[in-house]
Amino acid sequence: MHSLTNSQIRVRASGKRATSPLGCGTGVPSERFPLELLPTSSVRWYRMAVPTNSTVQVSEKLAAASIQDRDAMNSASPLAGPPESPSVSDPAHHIRELVTGYRRAKVTALAVDLGIADALKDGPLHVDELAVRCQTHPSATGRLLESLLEVGLVTRTGDNYSLTPAGELLRCDVPGSLSRWTTMSAGMQYAAWEGSAHAIRTGLPAFDAVFETSFWQHLASRPDAAADFDAAMADSVTESCELITQDPALRGATVVADIGGGNGKLASTMLDTHPHLSVLVVDLPGVVERAARALTRFGERARVEGADFLTRVPTGGDTYVLCRVLSDWDDTHAAILLDNCRAAMREGDALLVVGGLRRPGQPAARGLLDLHLLMIIGGRERTEAETADLLASAGFRLDRVEHSLSERTSLVAATAV
Ligand SMILES: C[S@@+](CC[C@H](N)C(=O)[O-])C[C@H]1O[C@@H](n2cnc3c(N)ncnc32)[C@H](O)[C@@H]1O
């Protein structure tokens, strides 16, 4: 076994923006990237034991979910016990499916990047017309469409194709759109995984080996990629927003400090949902400029502050939120971040940590997400016990833990002590 050198695993890191005749965010380069966060629209709260003997109120909010979503969530219910490993009746077929999974990822991204999903927004189109609108080769376009048919993203009537409900989510102009997330996931993020063997051998991020810079430094030097990353994060934050906005801590809060708040999507959701709240969004200087623009309609209820949270976390909040931030960091940096939060907070202030909680065995896919965090940013998921230790070292008491029904995200509520 030999380690790959950087030059062996380097891939092209800067892409030319492929301008689409359709506009509206189509034709973005494939070398864009997000972190892996799967959105769902529904959250169910359920009763569970927590370390401090408190319990979590049971309620359900399933109204926005499709039947399929509900079925998927029910099968992942925490009340149903740990899921079993998928049964494999044909091992060779199973391996082939696993290894050729990249084809599904890539055709899905092509439907976004070439503007196919957006071109189909007004209804069925003949393959030739689609090729004209997307400036693609007619025969090759037909073959791509047959692949999209195979993976359930389009349907065909004669030579006319239209989007399935899943395919609709690849349009850039629909609520819950996953177009930017798809482009980034199947673009730069995919490319970073080229360095995955290196990451496993060294414990260091694959991204850094492939792109010869860290993920965050890369974003800092590429404003277009950074804006796309923010947007993809915002596209995938819905479930976390629901966990936070429904949390009892927000009812007693006055000023929420959203640390690593990105382009302000969570902040605007909190401000819309809780008219009594003000929000301070803290993020890197270039990022909070975008948040400031997005939050202007809230006037003085919304403030932003640029800061490196590994150096300093601003004071001024009575409730601090780390949404999908703590798991971006290894233990050393996570401890620094928590120390800085604690230094900014007063005794009794609340801290909500969303995402990154690992529940061994539930669901099986969490192992892939944890590994993905290593690949892209050197982060990691943590068990409840690991999180409690980290919090305690920084001067917090873990009060309660809640999970969304899908188990894809979680909320740890802590108090500064
Ligand atoms: C995974 S994103 C989460 C964004 C948002 N909270 C959400 O859930 O959609 C992590 C955020 O941390 C910010 N960030 C990374 N390093 C930072 C640092 N040193 N100081 C401040 N913010 C940082 C990034 O710019 C990004 O907005």
Coordinates of C-alpha atoms and ligand atoms in Angstrom, one line a residue, residues 35 37 215-216 219 229-230 232-237 240 258-266 282-285 287 290 306-312 321-325 328-329 337 354 377, ligand 1:
L35 CA -21.4 19.8 3.4
L37 CA -26.9 17.7 5.1
F215 CA -12.1 24.2 2.8
W216 CA -12.6 27.5 4.6
L219 CA -14.1 29.7 0.3
F229 CA -21.9 27.3 -0.2
D230 CA -24.0 29.7 1.9
A232 CA -26.6 25.4 -0.4
M233 CA -26.4 25.5 3.4
A234 CA -29.5 27.6 3.5
D235 CA -31.3 25.1 1.2
S236 CA -30.5 22.3 3.6
V237 CA -31.2 24.0 7.0
S240 CA -32.5 22.3 11.9
D258 CA -26.3 32.7 15.9
I259 CA -22.7 31.7 15.8
G260 CA -21.5 30.6 12.4
G261 CA -24.9 31.8 11.1
G262 CA -24.0 31.8 7.4
N263 CA -26.1 33.9 5.2
G264 CA -28.8 34.4 7.8
K265 CA -31.4 31.8 6.8
L266 CA -31.8 30.5 10.3
V282 CA -21.8 36.0 13.8
D283 CA -19.7 34.6 11.0
L284 CA -16.6 35.4 8.9
P285 CA -16.6 39.0 7.6
V287 CA -20.2 35.9 5.0
R290 CA -24.4 38.5 2.7
G306 CA -17.8 39.6 11.5
A307 CA -15.5 37.6 13.7
D308 CA -13.3 34.5 13.7
F309 CA -15.0 32.5 16.3
L310 CA -11.8 30.5 17.0
T311 CA -10.4 33.8 18.3
R312 CA -13.4 35.6 19.8
V321 CA -26.8 28.9 18.8
L322 CA -24.3 26.7 17.1
C323 CA -26.2 25.3 14.2
R324 CA -24.2 22.7 12.2
V325 CA -21.0 24.3 13.4
D328 CA -17.2 21.1 11.6
W329 CA -14.2 20.9 14.0
L337 CA -15.0 27.4 20.0
V354 CA -27.7 21.6 16.5
I377 CA -13.3 19.9 6.9
Ligands
LIG1 C1 -21.6 24.3 8.0 S1 -21.8 26.0 8.0 C2 -23.3 26.3 8.9 C3 -24.0 27.5 8.6 C4 -25.4 27.7 9.3 N1 -25.2 27.8 10.7 C5 -26.3 26.6 8.9 O1 -26.6 25.7 9.7 O2 -26.8 26.6 7.7 C6 -20.5 26.6 9.1 C7 -20.5 28.1 9.2 O3 -19.3 28.4 10.0 C8 -18.7 29.6 9.5 N2 -17.3 29.6 9.9 C9 -16.3 28.7 9.6 N3 -15.2 29.1 10.2 C10 -15.4 30.2 11.0 C11 -14.7 31.0 11.8 N4 -13.4 30.7 12.1 N5 -15.3 32.0 12.4 C12 -16.6 32.3 12.2 N6 -17.4 31.6 11.3 C13 -16.8 30.5 10.7 C14 -18.8 29.4 8.0 O4 -18.6 30.5 7.3 C15 -20.2 28.8 7.9 O5 -21.2 29.8 7.7

